[in-house]
JSON list of C-alpha atoms and ligand atoms in Angstrom, two decimals:
[
{"chain": "H", "resi": 75, "resn": "MET", "atom": "CA", "xyz": [105.09, 119.07, 120.30]},
{"chain": "H", "resi": 76, "resn": "ALA", "atom": "CA", "xyz": [103.13, 118.61, 118.04]},
{"chain": "H", "resi": 77, "resn": "THR", "atom": "CA", "xyz": [103.71, 120.55, 115.31]},
{"chain": "H", "resi": 78, "resn": "ASN", "atom": "CA", "xyz": [105.82, 118.61, 114.01]},
{"chain": "H", "resi": 79, "resn": "ARG", "atom": "CA", "xyz": [103.92, 115.13, 113.12]},
{"chain": "H", "resi": 80, "resn": "THR", "atom": "CA", "xyz": [101.25, 114.36, 110.89]},
{"chain": "H", "resi": 81, "resn": "PHE", "atom": "CA", "xyz": [99.28, 110.67, 110.94]},
{"chain": "H", "resi": 82, "resn": "THR", "atom": "CA", "xyz": [98.38, 109.79, 107.11]},
{"chain": "H", "resi": 83, "resn": "MET", "atom": "CA", "xyz": [96.60, 106.16, 106.55]},
{"chain": "H", "resi": 84, "resn": "LEU", "atom": "CA", "xyz": [97.30, 104.31, 103.39]},
{"chain": "H", "resi": 85, "resn": "LYS", "atom": "CA", "xyz": [94.28, 103.46, 101.85]},
{"chain": "H", "resi": 86, "resn": "PRO", "atom": "CA", "xyz": [92.97, 100.18, 100.66]},
{"chain": "H", "resi": 87, "resn": "ASP", "atom": "CA", "xyz": [93.23, 100.83, 96.98]},
{"chain": "H", "resi": 88, "resn": "ALA", "atom": "CA", "xyz": [97.22, 101.10, 97.70]},
{"chain": "H", "resi": 89, "resn": "THR", "atom": "CA", "xyz": [96.69, 98.58, 99.82]},
{"chain": "H", "resi": 90, "resn": "GLY", "atom": "CA", "xyz": [94.86, 95.70, 97.47]},
{"chain": "H", "resi": 91, "resn": "ALA", "atom": "CA", "xyz": [97.68, 96.79, 94.34]},
{"chain": "H", "resi": 92, "resn": "GLY", "atom": "CA", "xyz": [100.36, 96.02, 96.66]},
{"chain": "H", "resi": 93, "resn": "TYR", "atom": "CA", "xyz": [101.49, 99.96, 96.73]},
{"chain": "H", "resi": 94, "resn": "THR", "atom": "CA", "xyz": [102.42, 99.50, 100.86]},
{"chain": "H", "resi": 95, "resn": "GLY", "atom": "CA", "xyz": [106.41, 99.14, 100.69]},
{"chain": "H", "resi": 96, "resn": "LYS", "atom": "CA", "xyz": [106.22, 101.67, 98.06]},
{"chain": "H", "resi": 97, "resn": "ILE", "atom": "CA", "xyz": [104.64, 104.58, 99.22]},
{"chain": "H", "resi": 98, "resn": "ILE", "atom": "CA", "xyz": [105.79, 103.73, 102.66]},
{"chain": "H", "resi": 99, "resn": "ASP", "atom": "CA", "xyz": [109.57, 104.22, 100.99]},
{"chain": "H", "resi": 100, "resn": "ARG", "atom": "CA", "xyz": [108.55, 107.42, 99.29]},
{"chain": "H", "resi": 101, "resn": "ILE", "atom": "CA", "xyz": [106.96, 108.08, 102.80]},
{"chain": "H", "resi": 102, "resn": "ILE", "atom": "CA", "xyz": [110.94, 107.71, 104.11]},
{"chain": "H", "resi": 103, "resn": "ASP", "atom": "CA", "xyz": [113.11, 109.00, 101.30]},
{"chain": "H", "resi": 104, "resn": "ALA", "atom": "CA", "xyz": [110.77, 112.79, 101.66]},
{"chain": "H", "resi": 105, "resn": "GLY", "atom": "CA", "xyz": [112.19, 112.66, 105.34]},
{"chain": "H", "resi": 106, "resn": "PHE", "atom": "CA", "xyz": [109.43, 111.35, 107.63]},
{"chain": "H", "resi": 107, "resn": "SER", "atom": "CA", "xyz": [110.35, 109.35, 110.09]},
{"chain": "H", "resi": 108, "resn": "ILE", "atom": "CA", "xyz": [108.00, 106.56, 111.27]},
{"chain": "H", "resi": 109, "resn": "LYS", "atom": "CA", "xyz": [106.51, 107.46, 115.48]},
{"chain": "H", "resi": 110, "resn": "ALA", "atom": "CA", "xyz": [103.43, 104.23, 114.80]},
{"chain": "H", "resi": 111, "resn": "MET", "atom": "CA", "xyz": [102.41, 102.36, 112.63]},
{"chain": "H", "resi": 112, "resn": "LYS", "atom": "CA", "xyz": [99.46, 99.43, 112.37]},
{"chain": "H", "resi": 113, "resn": "TRP", "atom": "CA", "xyz": [97.80, 97.31, 109.44]},
{"chain": "H", "resi": 114, "resn": "THR", "atom": "CA", "xyz": [93.97, 97.31, 110.39]},
{"chain": "H", "resi": 115, "resn": "GLN", "atom": "CA", "xyz": [90.59, 97.74, 108.83]},
{"chain": "H", "resi": 116, "resn": "LEU", "atom": "CA", "xyz": [87.55, 99.35, 109.92]},
{"chain": "H", "resi": 117, "resn": "SER", "atom": "CA", "xyz": [84.12, 98.45, 110.30]},
{"chain": "H", "resi": 118, "resn": "LEU", "atom": "CA", "xyz": [81.68, 101.12, 108.33]},
{"chain": "H", "resi": 119, "resn": "ALA", "atom": "CA", "xyz": [80.77, 102.65, 111.43]},
{"chain": "H", "resi": 120, "resn": "GLU", "atom": "CA", "xyz": [84.50, 103.46, 112.59]},
{"chain": "H", "resi": 121, "resn": "ALA", "atom": "CA", "xyz": [84.61, 105.25, 109.11]},
{"chain": "H", "resi": 122, "resn": "GLU", "atom": "CA", "xyz": [81.71, 106.79, 110.48]},
{"chain": "H", "resi": 123, "resn": "ALA", "atom": "CA", "xyz": [83.75, 107.90, 113.58]},
{"chain": "H", "resi": 124, "resn": "PHE", "atom": "CA", "xyz": [87.03, 108.70, 111.89]},
{"chain": "H", "resi": 125, "resn": "TYR", "atom": "CA", "xyz": [85.18, 110.67, 108.96]},
{"chain": "H", "resi": 126, "resn": "ALA", "atom": "CA", "xyz": [83.16, 112.17, 111.06]},
{"chain": "H", "resi": 127, "resn": "VAL", "atom": "CA", "xyz": [83.89, 115.56, 109.88]},
{"chain": "H", "resi": 128, "resn": "HIS", "atom": "CA", "xyz": [82.86, 115.16, 106.18]},
{"chain": "H", "resi": 129, "resn": "SER", "atom": "CA", "xyz": [79.30, 113.81, 107.70]},
{"chain": "H", "resi": 130, "resn": "GLU", "atom": "CA", "xyz": [77.62, 116.56, 105.93]},
{"chain": "H", "resi": 131, "resn": "ARG", "atom": "CA", "xyz": [79.16, 116.17, 102.39]},
{"chain": "H", "resi": 132, "resn": "PRO", "atom": "CA", "xyz": [78.13, 114.51, 99.65]},
{"chain": "H", "resi": 133, "resn": "PHE", "atom": "CA", "xyz": [80.08, 112.04, 99.37]},
{"chain": "H", "resi": 134, "resn": "PHE", "atom": "CA", "xyz": [79.91, 110.98, 103.08]},
{"chain": "H", "resi": 135, "resn": "GLY", "atom": "CA", "xyz": [78.55, 107.50, 102.16]},
{"chain": "H", "resi": 136, "resn": "GLU", "atom": "CA", "xyz": [80.99, 106.29, 99.47]},
{"chain": "H", "resi": 137, "resn": "LEU", "atom": "CA", "xyz": [83.98, 107.69, 100.89]},
{"chain": "H", "resi": 138, "resn": "THR", "atom": "CA", "xyz": [82.69, 105.29, 104.81]},
{"chain": "H", "resi": 139, "resn": "ALA", "atom": "CA", "xyz": [81.92, 102.44, 102.51]},
{"chain": "H", "resi": 140, "resn": "TYR", "atom": "CA", "xyz": [84.89, 102.54, 100.43]},
{"chain": "H", "resi": 141, "resn": "MET", "atom": "CA", "xyz": [87.38, 102.93, 103.80]},
{"chain": "H", "resi": 142, "resn": "SER", "atom": "CA", "xyz": [85.59, 100.04, 105.62]},
{"chain": "H", "resi": 143, "resn": "SER", "atom": "CA", "xyz": [86.09, 98.11, 102.37]},
{"chain": "H", "resi": 144, "resn": "GLY", "atom": "CA", "xyz": [89.60, 96.45, 102.70]},
{"chain": "H", "resi": 145, "resn": "PRO", "atom": "CA", "xyz": [92.71, 96.76, 104.67]},
{"chain": "H", "resi": 146, "resn": "ILE", "atom": "CA", "xyz": [94.78, 100.04, 105.65]},
{"chain": "H", "resi": 147, "resn": "VAL", "atom": "CA", "xyz": [98.14, 101.10, 107.01]},
{"chain": "H", "resi": 148, "resn": "ALA", "atom": "CA", "xyz": [98.04, 103.93, 109.61]},
{"chain": "H", "resi": 149, "resn": "ALA", "atom": "CA", "xyz": [100.62, 105.67, 111.08]},
{"chain": "H", "resi": 150, "resn": "ILE", "atom": "CA", "xyz": [102.00, 108.84, 112.80]},
{"chain": "H", "resi": 151, "resn": "LEU", "atom": "CA", "xyz": [104.92, 110.46, 111.00]},
{"chain": "H", "resi": 152, "resn": "GLU", "atom": "CA", "xyz": [107.65, 112.97, 112.43]},
{"chain": "H", "resi": 153, "resn": "LYS", "atom": "CA", "xyz": [109.05, 115.24, 110.62]},
{"chain": "H", "resi": 154, "resn": "ASP", "atom": "CA", "xyz": [109.84, 119.56, 110.74]},
{"chain": "H", "resi": 155, "resn": "ASN", "atom": "CA", "xyz": [106.74, 121.16, 109.40]},
{"chain": "H", "resi": 156, "resn": "ALA", "atom": "CA", "xyz": [105.33, 117.64, 109.04]},
{"chain": "H", "resi": 157, "resn": "VAL", "atom": "CA", "xyz": [101.20, 118.99, 108.48]},
{"chain": "H", "resi": 158, "resn": "PRO", "atom": "CA", "xyz": [102.23, 120.85, 104.96]},
{"chain": "H", "resi": 159, "resn": "ASP", "atom": "CA", "xyz": [105.08, 118.87, 104.07]},
{"chain": "H", "resi": 160, "resn": "PHE", "atom": "CA", "xyz": [103.09, 115.43, 104.33]},
{"chain": "H", "resi": 161, "resn": "ARG", "atom": "CA", "xyz": [100.38, 117.66, 101.95]},
{"chain": "H", "resi": 162, "resn": "ASP", "atom": "CA", "xyz": [103.07, 118.37, 99.43]},
{"chain": "H", "resi": 163, "resn": "LEU", "atom": "CA", "xyz": [104.33, 114.86, 99.49]},
{"chain": "H", "resi": 164, "resn": "ILE", "atom": "CA", "xyz": [100.19, 113.61, 98.04]},
{"chain": "H", "resi": 165, "resn": "GLY", "atom": "CA", "xyz": [99.44, 115.85, 96.27]},
{"chain": "H", "resi": 166, "resn": "ALA", "atom": "CA", "xyz": [95.92, 117.32, 95.02]},
{"chain": "H", "resi": 167, "resn": "THR", "atom": "CA", "xyz": [92.86, 115.15, 96.52]},
{"chain": "H", "resi": 168, "resn": "ASP", "atom": "CA", "xyz": [91.78, 114.61, 92.57]},
{"chain": "H", "resi": 169, "resn": "PRO", "atom": "CA", "xyz": [94.49, 112.52, 91.22]},
{"chain": "H", "resi": 170, "resn": "LYS", "atom": "CA", "xyz": [93.65, 114.05, 87.83]},
{"chain": "H", "resi": 171, "resn": "ASP", "atom": "CA", "xyz": [95.03, 117.93, 89.74]},
{"chain": "H", "resi": 172, "resn": "ALA", "atom": "CA", "xyz": [98.09, 116.01, 91.30]},
{"chain": "H", "resi": 173, "resn": "ALA", "atom": "CA", "xyz": [101.68, 117.54, 91.05]},
{"chain": "H", "resi": 174, "resn": "ALA", "atom": "CA", "xyz": [103.64, 115.06, 88.66]},
{"chain": "H", "resi": 175, "resn": "GLY", "atom": "CA", "xyz": [105.79, 113.24, 91.28]},
{"chain": "H", "resi": 176, "resn": "THR", "atom": "CA", "xyz": [103.20, 113.35, 94.00]},
{"chain": "H", "resi": 177, "resn": "ILE", "atom": "CA", "xyz": [102.13, 110.25, 96.16]},
{"chain": "H", "resi": 178, "resn": "ARG", "atom": "CA", "xyz": [98.72, 110.74, 94.55]},
{"chain": "H", "resi": 179, "resn": "ALA", "atom": "CA", "xyz": [99.67, 111.09, 91.30]},
{"chain": "H", "resi": 180, "resn": "GLU", "atom": "CA", "xyz": [101.99, 108.25, 91.02]},
{"chain": "H", "resi": 181, "resn": "PHE", "atom": "CA", "xyz": [99.48, 105.53, 93.07]},
{"chain": "H", "resi": 182, "resn": "ALA", "atom": "CA", "xyz": [96.19, 106.71, 93.24]},
{"chain": "H", "resi": 183, "resn": "THR", "atom": "CA", "xyz": [93.36, 105.41, 90.74]},
{"chain": "H", "resi": 184, "resn": "SER", "atom": "CA", "xyz": [89.93, 108.81, 91.55]},
{"chain": "H", "resi": 185, "resn": "ILE", "atom": "CA", "xyz": [88.95, 111.65, 93.63]},
{"chain": "H", "resi": 186, "resn": "ALA", "atom": "CA", "xyz": [87.74, 108.65, 96.09]},
{"chain": "H", "resi": 187, "resn": "ALA", "atom": "CA", "xyz": [90.56, 105.93, 95.73]},
{"chain": "H", "resi": 188, "resn": "ASN", "atom": "CA", "xyz": [93.55, 108.08, 96.42]},
{"chain": "H", "resi": 189, "resn": "ALA", "atom": "CA", "xyz": [95.98, 106.06, 97.92]},
{"chain": "H", "resi": 190, "resn": "VAL", "atom": "CA", "xyz": [96.42, 107.99, 100.67]},
{"chain": "H", "resi": 191, "resn": "HIS", "atom": "CA", "xyz": [95.43, 110.21, 103.80]},
{"chain": "H", "resi": 192, "resn": "GLY", "atom": "CA", "xyz": [96.99, 112.85, 105.13]},
{"chain": "H", "resi": 193, "resn": "SER", "atom": "CA", "xyz": [96.21, 115.20, 107.80]},
{"chain": "H", "resi": 194, "resn": "ASP", "atom": "CA", "xyz": [95.19, 118.64, 107.15]},
{"chain": "H", "resi": 195, "resn": "SER", "atom": "CA", "xyz": [96.03, 121.12, 110.58]},
{"chain": "H", "resi": 196, "resn": "ASP", "atom": "CA", "xyz": [98.84, 119.44, 113.81]},
{"chain": "H", "resi": 197, "resn": "GLU", "atom": "CA", "xyz": [94.78, 119.72, 116.14]},
{"chain": "H", "resi": 198, "resn": "ASN", "atom": "CA", "xyz": [93.57, 117.37, 113.26]},
{"chain": "H", "resi": 199, "resn": "ALA", "atom": "CA", "xyz": [96.97, 115.28, 113.31]},
{"chain": "H", "resi": 200, "resn": "ALA", "atom": "CA", "xyz": [96.94, 114.24, 116.73]},
{"chain": "H", "resi": 201, "resn": "LEU", "atom": "CA", "xyz": [93.16, 113.44, 116.88]},
{"chain": "H", "resi": 202, "resn": "GLU", "atom": "CA", "xyz": [93.88, 111.23, 114.78]},
{"chain": "H", "resi": 203, "resn": "GLY", "atom": "CA", "xyz": [97.01, 109.48, 116.06]},
{"chain": "H", "resi": 204, "resn": "ALA", "atom": "CA", "xyz": [95.11, 109.17, 118.96]},
{"chain": "H", "resi": 205, "resn": "PHE", "atom": "CA", "xyz": [91.43, 107.55, 117.15]},
{"chain": "H", "resi": 206, "resn": "TYR", "atom": "CA", "xyz": [94.53, 104.72, 116.19]},
{"chain": "H", "resi": 207, "resn": "PHE", "atom": "CA", "xyz": [97.26, 105.04, 119.19]},
{"chain": "H", "resi": 208, "resn": "SER", "atom": "CA", "xyz": [97.49, 104.54, 122.54]},
{"chain": "H", "resi": 209, "resn": "GLN", "atom": "CA", "xyz": [100.63, 106.18, 123.76]},
{"chain": "H", "resi": 210, "resn": "ARG", "atom": "CA", "xyz": [102.38, 102.87, 124.41]},
{"chain": "H", "resi": 211, "resn": "GLU", "atom": "CA", "xyz": [102.34, 102.30, 120.71]},
{"chain": "H", "resi": 212, "resn": "LEU", "atom": "CA", "xyz": [104.43, 105.78, 120.28]},
{"chain": "H", "resi": 213, "resn": "ALA", "atom": "CA", "xyz": [108.18, 105.15, 119.91]},
{"chain": "S", "resi": 117, "resn": "UDP", "atom": "N1", "xyz": [86.58, 112.76, 98.58]},
{"chain": "S", "resi": 117, "resn": "UDP", "atom": "C1", "xyz": [85.65, 111.68, 97.62]},
{"chain": "S", "resi": 117, "resn": "UDP", "atom": "N2", "xyz": [85.09, 112.80, 96.94]},
{"chain": "S", "resi": 117, "resn": "UDP", "atom": "C2", "xyz": [85.20, 113.39, 96.74]},
{"chain": "S", "resi": 117, "resn": "UDP", "atom": "C3", "xyz": [86.03, 114.78, 97.72]},
{"chain": "S", "resi": 117, "resn": "UDP", "atom": "C4", "xyz": [86.73, 114.06, 98.45]},
{"chain": "S", "resi": 117, "resn": "UDP", "atom": "O1", "xyz": [85.32, 110.58, 98.26]},
{"chain": "S", "resi": 117, "resn": "UDP", "atom": "O2", "xyz": [84.50, 114.82, 96.21]},
{"chain": "S", "resi": 117, "resn": "UDP", "atom": "C5", "xyz": [86.88, 111.48, 99.70]},
{"chain": "S", "resi": 117, "resn": "UDP", "atom": "C6", "xyz": [88.84, 111.45, 99.18]},
{"chain": "S", "resi": 117, "resn": "UDP", "atom": "O3", "xyz": [89.06, 110.31, 99.40]},
{"chain": "S", "resi": 117, "resn": "UDP", "atom": "C7", "xyz": [89.42, 112.20, 100.45]},
{"chain": "S", "resi": 117, "resn": "UDP", "atom": "C8", "xyz": [88.45, 112.11, 101.22]},
{"chain": "S", "resi": 117, "resn": "UDP", "atom": "O4", "xyz": [87.08, 112.11, 100.95]},
{"chain": "S", "resi": 117, "resn": "UDP", "atom": "O5", "xyz": [90.43, 111.80, 100.45]},
{"chain": "S", "resi": 117, "resn": "UDP", "atom": "C9", "xyz": [88.61, 113.44, 102.37]},
{"chain": "S", "resi": 117, "resn": "UDP", "atom": "O6", "xyz": [88.96, 114.76, 101.63]},
{"chain": "S", "resi": 117, "resn": "UDP", "atom": "P1", "xyz": [89.32, 115.94, 102.10]},
{"chain": "S", "resi": 117, "resn": "UDP", "atom": "O7", "xyz": [88.23, 116.43, 101.30]},
{"chain": "S", "resi": 117, "resn": "UDP", "atom": "O8", "xyz": [89.55, 115.98, 103.21]},
{"chain": "S", "resi": 117, "resn": "UDP", "atom": "O9", "xyz": [90.23, 115.42, 101.21]},
{"chain": "S", "resi": 117, "resn": "UDP", "atom": "P2", "xyz": [91.74, 115.16, 101.43]},
{"chain": "S", "resi": 117, "resn": "UDP", "atom": "O10", "xyz": [91.57, 116.14, 102.40]},
{"chain": "S", "resi": 117, "resn": "UDP", "atom": "O11", "xyz": [91.94, 113.66, 101.73]},
{"chain": "S", "resi": 117, "resn": "UDP", "atom": "O12", "xyz": [93.16, 115.39, 100.29]},
{"chain": "S", "resi": 118, "resn": "MG", "atom": "MG1", "xyz": [91.53, 115.99, 104.44]}
]
């Protein structure tokens, strides 16, 4: 069931810097298979809806402005232990704290512009995937 899926976005700093292919390669090399993927851009209202869980946090305005500022790649990924294994692959939220070899250590520029999103639970992975993809778009 949902325990083997997670959801990711490649964020506008990553797509804008030309890292899309490199990051997707890293994800595939780590053993994740792509179940759905799209290149798209969020409106501010859509970013506010996606990050509604963070609406009371001080960085909400900056985060939603940033996430709607350029293209993103959204994807549903499958692997055993997908949610925690993907969090290990991307590293800590702040790239200064991200372990060597993680995607954020390599590609992120700041705590806000940190290259990739990764779901924090199976429940949120399912909700976040459904925000972007219909059943028809899953393969
Ligand atoms: N963020 C930020 N400032 C902060 C903390 C987070 O701009 O002080 C942004 C950052 O882009 C992060 C996102 O808000 O990825 C969601 O925060 P969360 O704590 O869920 O971090 P994540 O799960 O992405 O590591
Ligand atoms: Mg999070």
